[in-house]
Tab-separated table of C-alpha atoms in Angstrom:
chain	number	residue	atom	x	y	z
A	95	UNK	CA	21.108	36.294	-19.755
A	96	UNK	CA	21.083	35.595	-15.633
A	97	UNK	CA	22.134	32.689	-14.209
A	98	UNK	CA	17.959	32.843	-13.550
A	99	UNK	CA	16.899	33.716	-16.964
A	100	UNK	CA	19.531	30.561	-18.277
A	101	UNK	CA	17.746	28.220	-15.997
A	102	UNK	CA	14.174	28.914	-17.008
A	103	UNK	CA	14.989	28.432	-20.387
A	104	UNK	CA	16.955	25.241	-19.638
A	105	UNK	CA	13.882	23.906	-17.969
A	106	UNK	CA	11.441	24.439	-20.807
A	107	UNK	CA	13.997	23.310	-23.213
A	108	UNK	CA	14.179	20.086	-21.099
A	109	UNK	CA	10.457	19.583	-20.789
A	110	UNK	CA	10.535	20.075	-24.570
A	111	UNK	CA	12.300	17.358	-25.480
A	112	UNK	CA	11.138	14.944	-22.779
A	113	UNK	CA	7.520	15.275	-23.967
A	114	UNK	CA	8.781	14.657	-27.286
A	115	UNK	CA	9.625	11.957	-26.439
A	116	UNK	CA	6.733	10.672	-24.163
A	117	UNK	CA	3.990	11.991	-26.922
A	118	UNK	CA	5.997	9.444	-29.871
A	119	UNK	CA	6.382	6.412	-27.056
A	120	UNK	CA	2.147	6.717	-26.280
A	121	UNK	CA	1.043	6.302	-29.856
A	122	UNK	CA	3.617	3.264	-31.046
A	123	UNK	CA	4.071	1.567	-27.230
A	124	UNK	CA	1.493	-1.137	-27.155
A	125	UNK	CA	1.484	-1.971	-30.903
A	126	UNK	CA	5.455	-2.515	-30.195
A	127	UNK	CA	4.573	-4.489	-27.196
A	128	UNK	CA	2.246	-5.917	-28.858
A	129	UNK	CA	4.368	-7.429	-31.865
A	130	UNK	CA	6.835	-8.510	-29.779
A	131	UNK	CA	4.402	-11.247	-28.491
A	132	UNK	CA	2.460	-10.001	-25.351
A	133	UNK	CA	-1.199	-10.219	-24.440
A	134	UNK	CA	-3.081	-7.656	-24.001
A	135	UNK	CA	-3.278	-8.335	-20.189
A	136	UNK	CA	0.458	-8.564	-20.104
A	137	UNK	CA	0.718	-5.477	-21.808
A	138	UNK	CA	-1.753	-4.127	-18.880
A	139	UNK	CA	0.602	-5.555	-16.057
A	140	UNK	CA	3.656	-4.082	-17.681
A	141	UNK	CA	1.870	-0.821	-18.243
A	142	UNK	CA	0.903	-1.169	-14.454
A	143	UNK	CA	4.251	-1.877	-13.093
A	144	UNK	CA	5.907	0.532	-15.028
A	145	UNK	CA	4.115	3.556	-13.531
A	146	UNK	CA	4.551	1.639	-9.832
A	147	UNK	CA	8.347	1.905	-11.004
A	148	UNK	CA	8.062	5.263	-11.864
A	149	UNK	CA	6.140	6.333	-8.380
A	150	UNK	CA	9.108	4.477	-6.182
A	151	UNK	CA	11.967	6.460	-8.493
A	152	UNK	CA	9.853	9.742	-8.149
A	153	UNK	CA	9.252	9.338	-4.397
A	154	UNK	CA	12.845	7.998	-3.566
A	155	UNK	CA	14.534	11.167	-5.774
A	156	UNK	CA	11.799	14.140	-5.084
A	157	UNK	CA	11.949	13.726	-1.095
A	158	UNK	CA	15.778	14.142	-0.972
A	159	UNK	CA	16.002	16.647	-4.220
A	160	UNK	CA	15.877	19.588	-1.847
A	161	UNK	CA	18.663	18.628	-0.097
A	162	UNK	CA	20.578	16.316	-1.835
A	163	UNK	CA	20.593	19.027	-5.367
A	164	UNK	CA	18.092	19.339	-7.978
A	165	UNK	CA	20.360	19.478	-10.936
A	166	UNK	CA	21.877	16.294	-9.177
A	167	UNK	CA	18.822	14.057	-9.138
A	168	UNK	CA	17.206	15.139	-12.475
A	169	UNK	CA	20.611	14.014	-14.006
A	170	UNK	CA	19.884	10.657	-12.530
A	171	UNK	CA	16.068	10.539	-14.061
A	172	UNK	CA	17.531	11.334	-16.811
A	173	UNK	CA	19.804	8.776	-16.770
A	174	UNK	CA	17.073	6.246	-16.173
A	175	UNK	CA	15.558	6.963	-18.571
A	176	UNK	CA	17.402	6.457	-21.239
A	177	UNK	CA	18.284	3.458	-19.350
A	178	UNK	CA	14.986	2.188	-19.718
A	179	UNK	CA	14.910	2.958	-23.264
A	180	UNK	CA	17.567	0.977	-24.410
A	181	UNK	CA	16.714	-1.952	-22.725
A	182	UNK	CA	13.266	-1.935	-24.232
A	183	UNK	CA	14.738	-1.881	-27.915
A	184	UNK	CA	17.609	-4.960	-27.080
A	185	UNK	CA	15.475	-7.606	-25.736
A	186	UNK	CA	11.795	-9.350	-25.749
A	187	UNK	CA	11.807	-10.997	-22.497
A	188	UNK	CA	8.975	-10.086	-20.596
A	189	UNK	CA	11.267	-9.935	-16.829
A	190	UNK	CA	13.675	-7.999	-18.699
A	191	UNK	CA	11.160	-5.687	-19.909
A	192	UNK	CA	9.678	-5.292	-16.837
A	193	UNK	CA	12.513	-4.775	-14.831
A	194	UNK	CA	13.692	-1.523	-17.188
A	195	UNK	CA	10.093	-0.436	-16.682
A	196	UNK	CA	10.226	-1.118	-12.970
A	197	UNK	CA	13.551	0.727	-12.451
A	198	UNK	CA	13.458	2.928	-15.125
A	199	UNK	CA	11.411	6.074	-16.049
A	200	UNK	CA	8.709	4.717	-18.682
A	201	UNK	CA	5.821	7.352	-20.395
A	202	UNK	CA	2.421	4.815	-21.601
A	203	UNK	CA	0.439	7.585	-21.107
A	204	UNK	CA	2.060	10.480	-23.552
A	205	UNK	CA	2.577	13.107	-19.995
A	206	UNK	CA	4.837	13.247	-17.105
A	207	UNK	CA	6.095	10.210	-15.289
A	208	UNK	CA	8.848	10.113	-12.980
A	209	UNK	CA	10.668	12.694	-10.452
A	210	UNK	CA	11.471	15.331	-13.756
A	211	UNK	CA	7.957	17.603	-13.082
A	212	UNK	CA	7.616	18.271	-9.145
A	213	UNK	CA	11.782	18.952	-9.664
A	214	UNK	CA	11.485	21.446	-12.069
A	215	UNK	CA	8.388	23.004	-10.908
A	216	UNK	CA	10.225	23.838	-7.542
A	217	UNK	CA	12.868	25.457	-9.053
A	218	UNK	CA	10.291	27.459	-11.604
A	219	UNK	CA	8.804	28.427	-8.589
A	220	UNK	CA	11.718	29.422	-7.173
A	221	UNK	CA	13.043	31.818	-10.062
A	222	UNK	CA	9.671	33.739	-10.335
A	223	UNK	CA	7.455	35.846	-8.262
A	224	UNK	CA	4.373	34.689	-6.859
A	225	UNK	CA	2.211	36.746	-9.301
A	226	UNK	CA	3.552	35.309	-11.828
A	227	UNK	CA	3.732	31.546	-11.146
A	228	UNK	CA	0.493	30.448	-12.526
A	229	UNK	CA	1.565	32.113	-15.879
A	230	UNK	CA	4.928	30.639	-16.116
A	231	UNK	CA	3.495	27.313	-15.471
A	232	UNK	CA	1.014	27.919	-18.144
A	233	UNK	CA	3.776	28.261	-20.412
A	234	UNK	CA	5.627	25.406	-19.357
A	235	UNK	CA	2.245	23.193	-19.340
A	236	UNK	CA	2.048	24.259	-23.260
A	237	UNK	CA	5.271	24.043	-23.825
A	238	UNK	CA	4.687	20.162	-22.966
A	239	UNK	CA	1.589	20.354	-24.804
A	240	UNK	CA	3.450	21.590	-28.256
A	241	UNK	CA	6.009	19.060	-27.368
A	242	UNK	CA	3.558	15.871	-26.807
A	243	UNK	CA	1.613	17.049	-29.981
A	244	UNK	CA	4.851	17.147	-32.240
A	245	UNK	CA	6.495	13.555	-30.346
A	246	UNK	CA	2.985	12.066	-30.723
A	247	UNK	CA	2.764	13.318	-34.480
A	248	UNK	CA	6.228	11.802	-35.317
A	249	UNK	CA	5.618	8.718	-33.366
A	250	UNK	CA	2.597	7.939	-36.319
A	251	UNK	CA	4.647	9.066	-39.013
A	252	UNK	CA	8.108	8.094	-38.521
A	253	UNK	CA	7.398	4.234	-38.255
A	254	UNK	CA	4.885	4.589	-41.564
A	255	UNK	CA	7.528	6.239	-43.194
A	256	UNK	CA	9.677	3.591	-42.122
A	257	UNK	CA	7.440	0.937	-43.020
A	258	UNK	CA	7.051	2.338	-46.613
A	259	UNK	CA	11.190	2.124	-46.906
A	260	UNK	CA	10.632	-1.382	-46.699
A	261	UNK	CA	11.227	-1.727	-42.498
A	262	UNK	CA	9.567	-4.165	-40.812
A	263	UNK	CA	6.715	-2.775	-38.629
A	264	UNK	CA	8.158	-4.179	-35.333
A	265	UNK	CA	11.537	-2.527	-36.178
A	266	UNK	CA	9.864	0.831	-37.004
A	267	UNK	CA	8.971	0.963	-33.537
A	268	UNK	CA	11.609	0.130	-32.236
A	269	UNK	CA	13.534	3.196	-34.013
A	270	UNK	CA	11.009	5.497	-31.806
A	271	UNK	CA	11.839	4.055	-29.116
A	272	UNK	CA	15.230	4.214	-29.713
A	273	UNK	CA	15.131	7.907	-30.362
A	274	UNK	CA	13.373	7.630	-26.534
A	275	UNK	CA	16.265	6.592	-25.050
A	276	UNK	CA	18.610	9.391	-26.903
A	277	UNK	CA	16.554	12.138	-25.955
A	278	UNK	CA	17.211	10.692	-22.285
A	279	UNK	CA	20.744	10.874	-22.721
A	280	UNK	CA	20.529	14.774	-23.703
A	281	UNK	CA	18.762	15.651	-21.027
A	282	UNK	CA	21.067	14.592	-18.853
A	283	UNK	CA	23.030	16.918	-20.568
A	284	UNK	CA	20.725	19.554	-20.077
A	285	UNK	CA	20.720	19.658	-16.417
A	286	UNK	CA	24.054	19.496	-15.942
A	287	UNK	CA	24.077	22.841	-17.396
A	288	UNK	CA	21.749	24.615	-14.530
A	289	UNK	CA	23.124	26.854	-11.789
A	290	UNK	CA	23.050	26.584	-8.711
A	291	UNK	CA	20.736	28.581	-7.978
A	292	UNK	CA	18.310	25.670	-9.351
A	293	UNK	CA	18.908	24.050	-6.369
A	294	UNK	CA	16.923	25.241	-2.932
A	295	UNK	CA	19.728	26.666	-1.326
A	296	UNK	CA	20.947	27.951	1.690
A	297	UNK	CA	18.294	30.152	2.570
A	298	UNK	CA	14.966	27.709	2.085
A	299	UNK	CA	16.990	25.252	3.453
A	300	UNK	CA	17.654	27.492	7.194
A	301	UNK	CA	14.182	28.995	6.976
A	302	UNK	CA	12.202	25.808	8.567
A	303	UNK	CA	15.499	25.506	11.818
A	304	UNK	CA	17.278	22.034	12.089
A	305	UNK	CA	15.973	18.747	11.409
A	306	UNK	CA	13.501	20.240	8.932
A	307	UNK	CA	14.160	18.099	6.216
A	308	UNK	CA	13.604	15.113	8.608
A	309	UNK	CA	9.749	15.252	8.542
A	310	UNK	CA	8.243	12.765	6.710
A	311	UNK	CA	8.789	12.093	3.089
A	312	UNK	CA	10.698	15.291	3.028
A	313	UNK	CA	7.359	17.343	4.283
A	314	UNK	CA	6.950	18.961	8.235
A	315	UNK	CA	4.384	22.243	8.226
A	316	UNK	CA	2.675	21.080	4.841
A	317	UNK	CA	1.788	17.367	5.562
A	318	UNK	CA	-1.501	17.608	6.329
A	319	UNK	CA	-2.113	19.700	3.159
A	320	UNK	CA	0.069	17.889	1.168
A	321	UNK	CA	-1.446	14.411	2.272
A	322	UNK	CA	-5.104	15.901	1.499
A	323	UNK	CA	-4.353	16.731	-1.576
A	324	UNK	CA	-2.548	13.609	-2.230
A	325	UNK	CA	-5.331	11.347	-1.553
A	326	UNK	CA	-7.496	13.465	-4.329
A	327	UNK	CA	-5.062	13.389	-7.229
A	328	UNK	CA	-4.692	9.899	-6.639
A	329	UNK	CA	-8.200	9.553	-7.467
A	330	UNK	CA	-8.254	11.398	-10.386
A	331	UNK	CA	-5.211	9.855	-11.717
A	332	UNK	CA	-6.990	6.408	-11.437
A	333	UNK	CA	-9.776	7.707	-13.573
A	334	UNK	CA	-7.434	9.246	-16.060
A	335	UNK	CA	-5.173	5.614	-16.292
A	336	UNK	CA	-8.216	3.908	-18.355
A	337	UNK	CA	-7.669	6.369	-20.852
A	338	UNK	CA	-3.669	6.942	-21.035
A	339	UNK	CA	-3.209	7.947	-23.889
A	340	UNK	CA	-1.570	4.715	-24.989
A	341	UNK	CA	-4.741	2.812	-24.473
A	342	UNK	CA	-7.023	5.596	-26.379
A	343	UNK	CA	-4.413	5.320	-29.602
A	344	UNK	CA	-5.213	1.098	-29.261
A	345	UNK	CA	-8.934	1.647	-28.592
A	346	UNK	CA	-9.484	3.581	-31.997
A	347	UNK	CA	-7.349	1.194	-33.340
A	348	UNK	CA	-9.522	-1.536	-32.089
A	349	UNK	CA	-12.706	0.256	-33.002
A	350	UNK	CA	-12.215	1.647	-36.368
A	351	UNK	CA	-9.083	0.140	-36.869
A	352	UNK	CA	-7.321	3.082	-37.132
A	353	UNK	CA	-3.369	2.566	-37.852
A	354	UNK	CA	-0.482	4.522	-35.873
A	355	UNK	CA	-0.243	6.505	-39.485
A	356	UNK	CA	-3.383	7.956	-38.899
A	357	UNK	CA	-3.170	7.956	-34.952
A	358	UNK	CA	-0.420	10.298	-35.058
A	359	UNK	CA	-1.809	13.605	-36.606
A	360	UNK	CA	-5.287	13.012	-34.494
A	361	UNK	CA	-3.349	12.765	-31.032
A	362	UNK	CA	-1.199	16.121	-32.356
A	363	UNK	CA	-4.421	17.737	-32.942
A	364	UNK	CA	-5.548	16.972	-29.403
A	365	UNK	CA	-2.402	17.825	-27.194
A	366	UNK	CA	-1.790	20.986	-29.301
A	367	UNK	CA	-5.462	21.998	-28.543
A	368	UNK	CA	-5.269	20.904	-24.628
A	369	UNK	CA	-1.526	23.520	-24.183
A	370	UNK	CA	-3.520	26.608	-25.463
A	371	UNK	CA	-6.409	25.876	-23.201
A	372	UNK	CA	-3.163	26.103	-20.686
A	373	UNK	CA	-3.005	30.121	-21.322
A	374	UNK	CA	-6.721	30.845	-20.773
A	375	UNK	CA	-6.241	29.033	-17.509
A	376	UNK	CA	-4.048	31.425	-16.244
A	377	UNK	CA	-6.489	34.267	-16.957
A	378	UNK	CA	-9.300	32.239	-15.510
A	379	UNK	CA	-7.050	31.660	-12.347
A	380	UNK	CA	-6.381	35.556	-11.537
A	381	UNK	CA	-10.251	36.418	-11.757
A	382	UNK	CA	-12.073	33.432	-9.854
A	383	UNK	CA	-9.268	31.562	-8.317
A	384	UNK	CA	-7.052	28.080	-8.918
A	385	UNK	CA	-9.272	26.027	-7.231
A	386	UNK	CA	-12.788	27.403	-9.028
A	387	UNK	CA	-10.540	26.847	-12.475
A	388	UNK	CA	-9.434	23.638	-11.839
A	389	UNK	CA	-13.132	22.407	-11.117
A	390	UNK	CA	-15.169	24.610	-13.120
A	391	UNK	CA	-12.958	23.123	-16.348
A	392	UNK	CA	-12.384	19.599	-15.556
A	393	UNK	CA	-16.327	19.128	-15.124
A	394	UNK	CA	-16.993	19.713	-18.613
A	395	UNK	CA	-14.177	18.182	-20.286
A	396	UNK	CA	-15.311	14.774	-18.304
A	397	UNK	CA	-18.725	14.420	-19.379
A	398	UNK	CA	-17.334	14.625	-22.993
A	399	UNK	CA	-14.534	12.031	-22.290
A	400	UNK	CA	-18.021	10.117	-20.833
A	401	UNK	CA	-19.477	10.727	-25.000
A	402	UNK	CA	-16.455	9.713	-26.664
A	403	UNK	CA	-16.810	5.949	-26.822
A	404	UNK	CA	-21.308	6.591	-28.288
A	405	UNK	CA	-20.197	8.225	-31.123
A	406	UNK	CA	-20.813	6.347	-34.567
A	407	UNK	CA	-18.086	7.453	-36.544
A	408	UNK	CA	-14.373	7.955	-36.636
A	409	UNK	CA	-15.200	12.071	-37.266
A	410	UNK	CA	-17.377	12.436	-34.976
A	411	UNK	CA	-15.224	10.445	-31.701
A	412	UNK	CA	-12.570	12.668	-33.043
A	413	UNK	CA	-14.470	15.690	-33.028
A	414	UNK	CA	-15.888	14.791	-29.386
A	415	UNK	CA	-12.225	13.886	-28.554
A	416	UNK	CA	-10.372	17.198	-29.519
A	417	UNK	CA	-13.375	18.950	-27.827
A	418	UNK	CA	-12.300	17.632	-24.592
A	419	UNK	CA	-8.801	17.944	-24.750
A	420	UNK	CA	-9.605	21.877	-25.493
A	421	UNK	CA	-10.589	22.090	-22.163
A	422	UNK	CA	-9.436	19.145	-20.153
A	423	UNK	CA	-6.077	20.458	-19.057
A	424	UNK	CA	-6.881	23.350	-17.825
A	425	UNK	CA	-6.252	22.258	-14.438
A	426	UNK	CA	-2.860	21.074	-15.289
A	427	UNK	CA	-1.221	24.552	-14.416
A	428	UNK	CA	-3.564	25.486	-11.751
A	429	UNK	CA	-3.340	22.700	-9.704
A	430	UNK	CA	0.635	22.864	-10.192
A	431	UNK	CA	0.504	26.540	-9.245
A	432	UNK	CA	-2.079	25.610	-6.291
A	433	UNK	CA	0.464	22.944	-4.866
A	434	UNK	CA	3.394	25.175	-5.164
A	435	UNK	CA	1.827	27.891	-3.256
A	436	UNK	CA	0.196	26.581	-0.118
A	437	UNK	CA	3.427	24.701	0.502
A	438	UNK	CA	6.563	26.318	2.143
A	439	UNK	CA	9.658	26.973	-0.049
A	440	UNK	CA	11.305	24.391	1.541
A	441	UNK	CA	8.962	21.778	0.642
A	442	UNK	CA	8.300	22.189	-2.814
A	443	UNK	CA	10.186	19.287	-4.280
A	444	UNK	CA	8.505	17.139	-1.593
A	445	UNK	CA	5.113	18.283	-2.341
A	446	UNK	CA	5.395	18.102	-6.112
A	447	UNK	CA	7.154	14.975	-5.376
A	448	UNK	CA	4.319	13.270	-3.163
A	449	UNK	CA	1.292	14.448	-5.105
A	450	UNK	CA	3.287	13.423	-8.217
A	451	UNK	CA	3.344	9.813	-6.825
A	452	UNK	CA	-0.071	9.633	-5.603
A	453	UNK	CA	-0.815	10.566	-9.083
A	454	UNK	CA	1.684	7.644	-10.045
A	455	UNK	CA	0.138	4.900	-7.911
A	456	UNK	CA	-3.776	5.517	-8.903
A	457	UNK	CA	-2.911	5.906	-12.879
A	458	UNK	CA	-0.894	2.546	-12.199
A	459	UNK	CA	-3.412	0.751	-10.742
A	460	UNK	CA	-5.657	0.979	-14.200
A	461	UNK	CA	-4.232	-0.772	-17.099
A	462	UNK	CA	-4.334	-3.738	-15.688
A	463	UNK	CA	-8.137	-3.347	-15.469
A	464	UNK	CA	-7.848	-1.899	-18.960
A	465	UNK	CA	-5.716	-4.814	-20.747
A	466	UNK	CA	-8.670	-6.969	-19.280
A	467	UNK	CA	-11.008	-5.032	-20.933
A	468	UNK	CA	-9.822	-4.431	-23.949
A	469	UNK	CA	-9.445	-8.547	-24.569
A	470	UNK	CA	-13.339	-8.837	-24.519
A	471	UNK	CA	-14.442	-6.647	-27.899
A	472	UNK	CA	-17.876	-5.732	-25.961
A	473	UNK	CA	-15.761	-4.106	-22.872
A	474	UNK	CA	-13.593	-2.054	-25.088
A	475	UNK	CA	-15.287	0.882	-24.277
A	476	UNK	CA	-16.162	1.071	-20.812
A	477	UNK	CA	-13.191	2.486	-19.678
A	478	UNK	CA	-13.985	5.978	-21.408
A	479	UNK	CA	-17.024	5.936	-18.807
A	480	UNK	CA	-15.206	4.899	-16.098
A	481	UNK	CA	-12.756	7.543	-16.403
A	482	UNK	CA	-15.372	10.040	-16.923
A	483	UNK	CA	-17.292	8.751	-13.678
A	484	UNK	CA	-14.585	8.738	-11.048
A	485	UNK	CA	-12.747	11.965	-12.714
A	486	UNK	CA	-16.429	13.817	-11.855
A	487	UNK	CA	-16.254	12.725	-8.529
A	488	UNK	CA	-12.730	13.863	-8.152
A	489	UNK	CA	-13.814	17.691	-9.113
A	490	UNK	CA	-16.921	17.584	-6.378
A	491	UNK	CA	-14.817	16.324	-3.648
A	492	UNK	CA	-12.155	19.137	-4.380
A	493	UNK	CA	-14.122	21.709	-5.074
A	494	UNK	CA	-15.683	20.844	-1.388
A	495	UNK	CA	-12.498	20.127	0.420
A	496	UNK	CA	-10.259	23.060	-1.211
A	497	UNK	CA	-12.417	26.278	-2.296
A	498	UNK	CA	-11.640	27.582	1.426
A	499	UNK	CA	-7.830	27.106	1.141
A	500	UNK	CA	-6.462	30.155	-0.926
A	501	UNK	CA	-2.803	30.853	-1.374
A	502	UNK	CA	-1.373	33.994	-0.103
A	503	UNK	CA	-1.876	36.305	-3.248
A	504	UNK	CA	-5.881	35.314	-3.666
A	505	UNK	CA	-6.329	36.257	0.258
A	506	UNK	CA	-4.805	39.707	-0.899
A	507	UNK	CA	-7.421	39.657	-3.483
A	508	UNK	CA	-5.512	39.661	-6.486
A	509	UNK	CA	-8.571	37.805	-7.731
A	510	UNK	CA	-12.063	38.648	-8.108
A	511	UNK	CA	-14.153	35.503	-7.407
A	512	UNK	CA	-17.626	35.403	-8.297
């Protein structure tokens, strides 16, 4: 295998693992937090602050990544967040916890956090052709998908198994979480076995003249873009944050008291089902276009995210539920594709980086709204209709700002739009 082919793999091993991880944290988090003595609203301010810790890490290591080494500062994530792990399973003071979740890398939501995705995507992006880009990240965005469904299966089934054996339910969680903070540790492992060629090298590096990696937050040609861009994501990221996936496991909880047994095989169900949508996205992409796939699949799966919270039954939210999540990350490859390739080479990191954190900072602002919510039983479901509302308004104001902006291989019609 090339040095090339050995880093691909690497990469989708890594993302493997980590949203093993992140898919068993969502479903048990807040019942941990939970049992260790914390209010709801706490639980929404350290949910809160732990994404605002994960924007400043993602910002502070994606803008130098490009320069400083790739493999170099996804060791460090990596680091932190096993970090963060551990100090979540030795202590139940609320500073201490939310200092690990402030300076370490934290998943409430079951998907990517931190600096690790805008990272690896730049040197995916890097190691394959244009043509294929959106296809490779397809792959990787079900490879993550398999990954969150199997972490978010064990997280139900472990701590019930646990719990049978005669452990307490707060320890039970605590062995997830535990298991968090190991899968950290390997990681770091992981990328220390990249080449070099993982990094941007020499030749990106030269290609934008001195002082290019002076601009702003690591960006120069692609700021405006980039910043554009930015401001959108944030916005549907906000919407999305009243429905982490953390906060869905404790609403059906809530509403038809649902345990983390049963949690766990339902949240499989859905991620497994949103990482095949992934590979018809990529098919959809090279006839109409990123932009017209991101939209024209994200409308949809909103309205039914709107329906999820009316239905009567535990069946038929679940059926609603999985019927979204067939569609609903559709964009995810697209619009990492679509940021990758109206950016230069040199900015890739950056631009992952900086629409990763505006991502960050809207999803962050939400749970703290949420925890609110969810401590007055009539409110508990309003933020499935929130989400839905602001996510809608996200996919007009894209659709408006973006259809016009094609990367390089759609303005040499390698797509048929219609």
């Amino acid at each position: 295998m090339t040095p090339v082919g050995r880093d691909v793999a690497l990469l989708f091993a890594a993302r493997a693992l980590r949203l093993v991880a992140y898919g068993a944290l969502s479903v048990v988090l807040v019942f941990y937090l939970t049992g260790l003595g914390l209010t709801e609203p706490q639980v929404g301010l350290l949910l809160t602050l732990t994404l605002l810790g994960d924007t400043a890490v993602s910002l502070a290591v994606t803008t130098h990544a490009d320069r400083l080494g790739r493999r170099r500062m996804l060791t460090v994530s990596a680091g932190l967040m096993a970090g963060a792990g551990l100090v979540f399973i030795s202590t139940d003071a609320f500073w201490l916890l939310v200092l690990a979740a402030t300076v370490g890398v934290i998943s409430p939501s079951g998907q990517e956090v931190g600096p690790f995705l805008p990272v690896e995507q730049a040197a995916l992006a890097r190691a394959v052709p244009a043509d294929a880009r959106t296809r490779v990240f397809a792959w990787y965005t079900l490879a993550g998908a398999l990954a969150t469904s199997v972490g978010a299966l064990g997280g139900g089934l472990v701590p019930a198994a646990l719990q049978r054996a005669g452990t307490a339910p707060l320890d039970s969680y605590r062995w997830v979480i535990a298991g968090y903070a190991a899968i950290g540790l390997v990681l770091a492992a992981l990328f220390q076995g990249l080449s070099r060629e993982a990094d941007a090298g020499p030749t990106a590096a030269a290609a934008t003249g001195p002082g290019a990696g002076s601009g702003l937050w690591g960006l120069h040609e692609s700021r405006g873009t980039v910043t554009r861009l930015a401001a959108l994501f944030a916005l549907d990221a906000f919407g999305g944050g009243f429905v982490a996936q953390s906060f869905a496991a404790y609403w059906f909880h809530l509403r038809f008291g649902v345990d983390p047994a049963t949690l766990g095989p339902i949240f499989f169900w859905a991620n497994l089902l949103a990482g095949l949508s992934a590979l018809l996205a990529a098919r959809l992409a090279a006839r109409f276009g990123l932009v017209r796939t991101m939209v024209w699949t994200h409308l949809p799966s909103n309205v039914l995210l709107i329906l999820v919270p009316l239905m009567p039954t535990l069946p038929l939210a679940v059926a609603v539920l999985w019927a979204r999540f067939s569609i609903s990350q559709m964009d995810v490859p697209t619009r990492q594709s679509y940021v990758m390739a109206v950016v230069r080479p040199d900015e890739r990191s950056a631009a992952g980086g900086v629409t990763g954190v505006a991502r960050t900072l809207g999803a962050a602002v939400s749970p703290v709204i949420v925890g609110q919510l969810f401590a007055r039983p009539a409110l508990i479901s309003l933020p499935f209709v929130i989400a839905g509302t602001l996510k809608i308004a996200y996919d007009l104001l894209l659709y408006r700002a973006f259809v016009g902006v094609q990367p390089a291989e759609e303005r040499a019609g390698t797509h048929r739009p219609r």
